[in-house]
Amino acid sequence: MLSPTLISEEEGIKKPSPEIWRRALDRANLSASEVLHVGDDIEADYRGAREAGLRALLLQRPEETEQAQEVEQDSIISSLTEIPARIL
Protein backbone atom coordinates (compact mmCIF):
# COMPACT_ATOMS: atom_id res chain seq x y z
CA MET A 1 0.00 0.00 0.00
CA LEU A 2 1.42 3.34 -1.00
CA SER A 3 1.08 6.21 1.40
CA PRO A 4 0.13 9.63 0.13
CA THR A 5 2.86 12.24 0.13
CA LEU A 6 1.95 15.78 1.01
CA ILE A 7 4.37 18.62 0.46
CA SER A 8 3.39 21.55 2.62
CA GLU A 9 4.58 24.08 0.06
CA GLU A 10 2.37 22.52 -2.63
CA GLU A 11 -0.55 22.30 -0.22
CA GLY A 12 -0.12 25.90 0.86
CA ILE A 13 -0.18 24.80 4.50
CA LYS A 14 2.74 24.61 6.88
CA LYS A 15 3.19 22.59 10.01
CA PRO A 16 2.16 22.92 12.77
CA SER A 17 -1.25 23.67 11.22
CA PRO A 18 -3.50 20.67 11.94
CA GLU A 19 -4.89 20.99 8.40
CA ILE A 20 -1.81 19.34 6.86
CA TRP A 21 -2.43 16.22 8.96
CA ARG A 22 -6.18 16.28 8.24
CA ARG A 23 -5.46 16.27 4.53
CA ALA A 24 -2.98 13.42 4.90
CA LEU A 25 -5.50 11.39 6.90
CA ASP A 26 -8.21 12.03 4.31
CA ARG A 27 -5.98 10.98 1.41
CA ALA A 28 -4.81 7.86 3.23
CA ASN A 29 -8.36 7.09 4.34
CA LEU A 30 -7.20 6.74 7.95
CA SER A 31 -8.36 8.12 11.26
CA ALA A 32 -6.01 9.99 13.59
CA SER A 33 -6.10 7.07 16.03
CA GLU A 34 -4.53 4.81 13.36
CA VAL A 35 -1.48 7.01 12.79
CA LEU A 36 1.81 7.58 14.56
CA HIS A 37 3.77 10.64 13.45
CA VAL A 38 7.51 10.78 14.11
CA GLY A 39 9.45 14.00 13.72
CA ASP A 40 12.38 15.92 15.10
CA ASP A 41 10.85 19.38 15.53
CA ILE A 42 8.96 19.92 18.77
CA GLU A 43 6.59 22.56 17.39
CA ALA A 44 6.04 21.53 13.78
CA ASP A 45 6.13 17.76 14.23
CA TYR A 46 5.32 16.78 17.79
CA ARG A 47 2.88 19.48 18.89
CA GLY A 48 1.36 19.90 15.44
CA ALA A 49 0.54 16.22 15.12
CA ARG A 50 -0.80 15.99 18.66
CA GLU A 51 -3.04 19.02 18.09
CA ALA A 52 -4.45 17.19 15.05
CA GLY A 53 -5.23 14.19 17.26
CA LEU A 54 -2.39 11.91 16.14
CA ARG A 55 -0.05 9.98 18.37
CA ALA A 56 3.39 11.51 18.06
CA LEU A 57 6.97 10.73 18.91
CA LEU A 58 9.77 13.24 19.07
CA LEU A 59 13.05 12.07 17.61
CA GLN A 60 15.73 13.59 19.78
CA ARG A 61 19.29 12.67 18.99
CA PRO A 62 21.52 12.19 22.06
CA GLU A 63 23.29 15.53 21.51
CA GLU A 64 19.96 17.44 21.51
CA THR A 65 18.87 17.84 25.12
CA GLU A 66 17.16 21.21 25.37
CA GLN A 67 13.91 20.77 23.45
CA ALA A 68 12.85 17.44 24.98
CA GLN A 69 12.46 18.92 28.45
CA GLU A 70 8.95 20.04 27.43
CA VAL A 71 7.85 16.62 26.14
CA GLU A 72 6.68 13.57 28.08
CA GLN A 73 9.62 11.19 28.38
CA ASP A 74 7.65 8.25 26.95
CA SER A 75 7.12 10.27 23.75
CA ILE A 76 10.84 10.72 23.06
CA ILE A 77 12.99 8.39 20.99
CA SER A 78 16.69 8.76 20.23
CA SER A 79 16.78 6.51 17.16
CA LEU A 80 14.40 5.48 14.39
CA THR A 81 15.09 1.88 15.37
CA GLU A 82 12.87 2.47 18.43
CA ILE A 83 9.74 3.01 16.34
CA PRO A 84 8.67 -0.65 15.89
CA ALA A 85 8.47 -1.13 19.66
CA ARG A 86 6.17 1.92 19.90
CA ILE A 87 3.68 0.71 17.31
CA LEU A 88 0.92 -1.07 19.17
Coordinates of N, CA and C in Angstrom, one line a residue:
M1 N 0.8 -1.2 0.0 CA 0.0 0.0 0.0 C 0.9 1.2 0.0
L2 N 0.7 2.1 -0.9 CA 1.4 3.3 -1.0 C 0.8 4.4 -0.1
S3 N 1.6 5.1 0.6 CA 1.1 6.2 1.4 C 1.1 7.5 0.6
P4 N 0.1 8.3 0.8 CA 0.1 9.6 0.1 C 1.3 10.5 0.6
T5 N 1.8 11.3 -0.2 CA 2.9 12.2 0.1 C 2.3 13.6 0.0
L6 N 2.4 14.4 1.0 CA 2.0 15.8 1.0 C 3.2 16.7 1.2
I7 N 3.3 17.6 0.4 CA 4.4 18.6 0.5 C 3.7 19.9 0.9
S8 N 4.1 20.4 2.1 CA 3.4 21.6 2.6 C 3.4 22.8 1.7
E9 N 4.5 22.9 1.0 CA 4.6 24.1 0.1 C 3.5 23.9 -1.1
E10 N 3.4 22.7 -1.6 CA 2.4 22.5 -2.6 C 1.0 22.6 -2.1
E11 N 0.8 22.2 -0.8 CA -0.5 22.3 -0.2 C -0.9 23.7 0.2
G12 N 0.1 24.5 0.4 CA -0.1 25.9 0.9 C -0.4 25.9 2.4
I13 N 0.0 24.9 3.1 CA -0.2 24.8 4.5 C 1.1 24.4 5.1
K14 N 1.5 25.0 6.2 CA 2.7 24.6 6.9 C 2.4 24.0 8.2
K15 N 3.3 23.1 8.6 CA 3.2 22.6 10.0 C 3.6 23.7 10.9
P16 N 3.0 23.9 12.0 CA 2.2 22.9 12.8 C 0.6 23.0 12.5
S17 N 0.2 23.6 11.5 CA -1.2 23.7 11.2 C -1.8 22.3 11.2
P18 N -2.9 22.0 12.0 CA -3.5 20.7 11.9 C -4.1 20.3 10.6
E19 N -4.3 21.3 9.7 CA -4.9 21.0 8.4 C -4.0 20.1 7.5
I20 N -2.7 20.2 7.7 CA -1.8 19.3 6.9 C -2.0 17.9 7.2
W21 N -2.2 17.6 8.5 CA -2.4 16.2 9.0 C -3.8 15.8 8.6
R22 N -4.8 16.6 8.7 CA -6.2 16.3 8.2 C -6.2 15.9 6.8
R23 N -5.5 16.6 6.0 CA -5.5 16.3 4.5 C -4.8 14.9 4.3
A24 N -3.7 14.7 5.0 CA -3.0 13.4 4.9 C -3.9 12.3 5.3
L25 N -4.6 12.4 6.4 CA -5.5 11.4 6.9 C -6.6 11.1 5.9
D26 N -7.2 12.2 5.3 CA -8.2 12.0 4.3 C -7.7 11.3 3.1
R27 N -6.5 11.6 2.6 CA -6.0 11.0 1.4 C -5.6 9.5 1.7
A28 N -5.2 9.2 2.9 CA -4.8 7.9 3.2 C -6.0 7.0 3.7
N29 N -7.1 7.7 3.8 CA -8.4 7.1 4.3 C -8.1 6.4 5.7
L30 N -7.5 7.2 6.6 CA -7.2 6.7 8.0 C -7.8 7.7 9.0
S31 N -8.0 7.2 10.2 CA -8.4 8.1 11.3 C -7.1 8.5 12.0
A32 N -7.2 9.5 12.8 CA -6.0 10.0 13.6 C -5.5 8.9 14.6
S33 N -6.5 8.1 15.1 CA -6.1 7.1 16.0 C -5.3 5.9 15.4
E34 N -5.3 5.9 14.1 CA -4.5 4.8 13.4 C -3.1 5.2 13.0
V35 N -2.7 6.5 13.3 CA -1.5 7.0 12.8 C -0.5 7.4 13.9
L36 N 0.7 7.1 13.7 CA 1.8 7.6 14.6 C 2.7 8.5 13.7
H37 N 2.9 9.7 14.1 CA 3.8 10.6 13.4 C 5.1 10.8 14.2
V38 N 6.2 10.7 13.5 CA 7.5 10.8 14.1 C 8.2 11.9 13.5
G39 N 8.7 12.9 14.3 CA 9.5 14.0 13.7 C 10.5 14.5 14.7
D40 N 11.3 15.4 14.2 CA 12.4 15.9 15.1 C 12.2 17.4 15.5
D41 N 11.1 18.0 15.2 CA 10.8 19.4 15.5 C 9.7 19.4 16.5
I42 N 10.0 20.0 17.7 CA 9.0 19.9 18.8 C 7.7 20.7 18.4
E43 N 7.8 21.8 17.8 CA 6.6 22.6 17.4 C 5.9 22.0 16.2
A44 N 6.6 21.9 15.1 CA 6.0 21.5 13.8 C 5.6 20.1 13.8
D45 N 6.4 19.2 14.3 CA 6.1 17.8 14.2 C 5.4 17.2 15.4
Y46 N 5.9 17.4 16.6 CA 5.3 16.8 17.8 C 4.0 17.5 18.2
R47 N 4.1 18.8 18.4 CA 2.9 19.5 18.9 C 1.8 19.6 17.8
G48 N 2.3 19.8 16.6 CA 1.4 19.9 15.4 C 0.6 18.6 15.3
A49 N 1.2 17.5 15.3 CA 0.5 16.2 15.1 C -0.4 15.9 16.3
R50 N 0.0 16.2 17.5 CA -0.8 16.0 18.7 C -2.0 16.9 18.6
E51 N -1.9 18.1 18.2 CA -3.0 19.0 18.1 C -4.0 18.5 17.0
A52 N -3.6 17.8 16.1 CA -4.4 17.2 15.1 C -5.0 15.9 15.5
G53 N -4.7 15.4 16.7 CA -5.2 14.2 17.3 C -4.4 12.9 17.0
L54 N -3.2 13.1 16.4 CA -2.4 11.9 16.1 C -1.5 11.6 17.3
R55 N -1.1 10.3 17.4 CA -0.1 10.0 18.4 C 1.2 10.5 17.8
A56 N 2.2 10.9 18.6 CA 3.4 11.5 18.1 C 4.6 11.1 18.9
L57 N 5.7 10.9 18.3 CA 7.0 10.7 18.9 C 7.9 11.8 18.5
L58 N 8.7 12.3 19.4 CA 9.8 13.2 19.1 C 11.1 12.5 19.0
L59 N 11.7 12.6 17.8 CA 13.0 12.1 17.6 C 14.1 13.1 18.1
Q60 N 14.7 12.7 19.2 CA 15.7 13.6 19.8 C 17.0 12.8 19.8
R61 N 18.0 13.3 19.0 CA 19.3 12.7 19.0 C 20.0 12.9 20.3
P62 N 20.9 12.1 20.7 CA 21.5 12.2 22.1 C 22.2 13.6 22.3
E63 N 22.7 14.2 21.3 CA 23.3 15.5 21.5 C 22.3 16.7 21.6
E64 N 21.0 16.4 21.4 CA 20.0 17.4 21.5 C 19.2 17.3 22.8
T65 N 19.5 18.0 23.8 CA 18.9 17.8 25.1 C 17.9 18.9 25.5
E66 N 18.0 20.1 24.9 CA 17.2 21.2 25.4 C 15.7 21.1 25.1
Q67 N 15.3 20.7 23.8 CA 13.9 20.8 23.4 C 13.1 19.7 24.1
A68 N 13.6 18.6 24.4 CA 12.9 17.4 25.0 C 12.4 17.7 26.4
Q69 N 12.9 18.7 27.1 CA 12.5 18.9 28.4 C 11.0 19.2 28.5
E70 N 10.4 19.7 27.4 CA 8.9 20.0 27.4 C 8.0 18.9 27.0
V71 N 8.6 17.7 26.7 CA 7.8 16.6 26.1 C 7.9 15.5 27.1
E72 N 6.7 14.7 27.2 CA 6.7 13.6 28.1 C 7.8 12.6 27.7
Q73 N 8.5 12.1 28.6 CA 9.6 11.2 28.4 C 9.3 9.9 27.6
D74 N 8.0 9.4 27.7 CA 7.7 8.3 26.9 C 7.3 8.6 25.5
S75 N 7.4 9.8 25.1 CA 7.1 10.3 23.7 C 8.4 10.6 23.0
I76 N 9.5 10.4 23.6 CA 10.8 10.7 23.1 C 11.6 9.5 22.7
I77 N 12.1 9.5 21.4 CA 13.0 8.4 21.0 C 14.3 9.0 20.6
S78 N 15.4 8.2 20.6 CA 16.7 8.8 20.2 C 17.2 8.1 18.9
S79 N 16.4 7.2 18.4 CA 16.8 6.5 17.2 C 15.5 6.0 16.5
L80 N 15.5 6.0 15.1 CA 14.4 5.5 14.4 C 14.2 4.0 14.6
T81 N 15.2 3.3 15.1 CA 15.1 1.9 15.4 C 14.1 1.6 16.5
E82 N 13.8 2.6 17.3 CA 12.9 2.5 18.4 C 11.4 2.5 18.0
I83 N 11.1 2.9 16.8 CA 9.7 3.0 16.3 C 9.0 1.7 16.4
P84 N 9.5 0.6 15.9 CA 8.7 -0.6 15.9 C 8.1 -1.0 17.3
A85 N 8.9 -0.8 18.3 CA 8.5 -1.1 19.7 C 7.3 -0.2 20.1
R86 N 7.2 1.0 19.5 CA 6.2 1.9 19.9 C 4.9 1.8 19.1
I87 N 4.9 0.9 18.1 CA 3.7 0.7 17.3 C 2.9 -0.4 17.9
L88 N 1.8 -0.1 18.5 CA 0.9 -1.1 19.2 C -0.5 -0.9 18.7

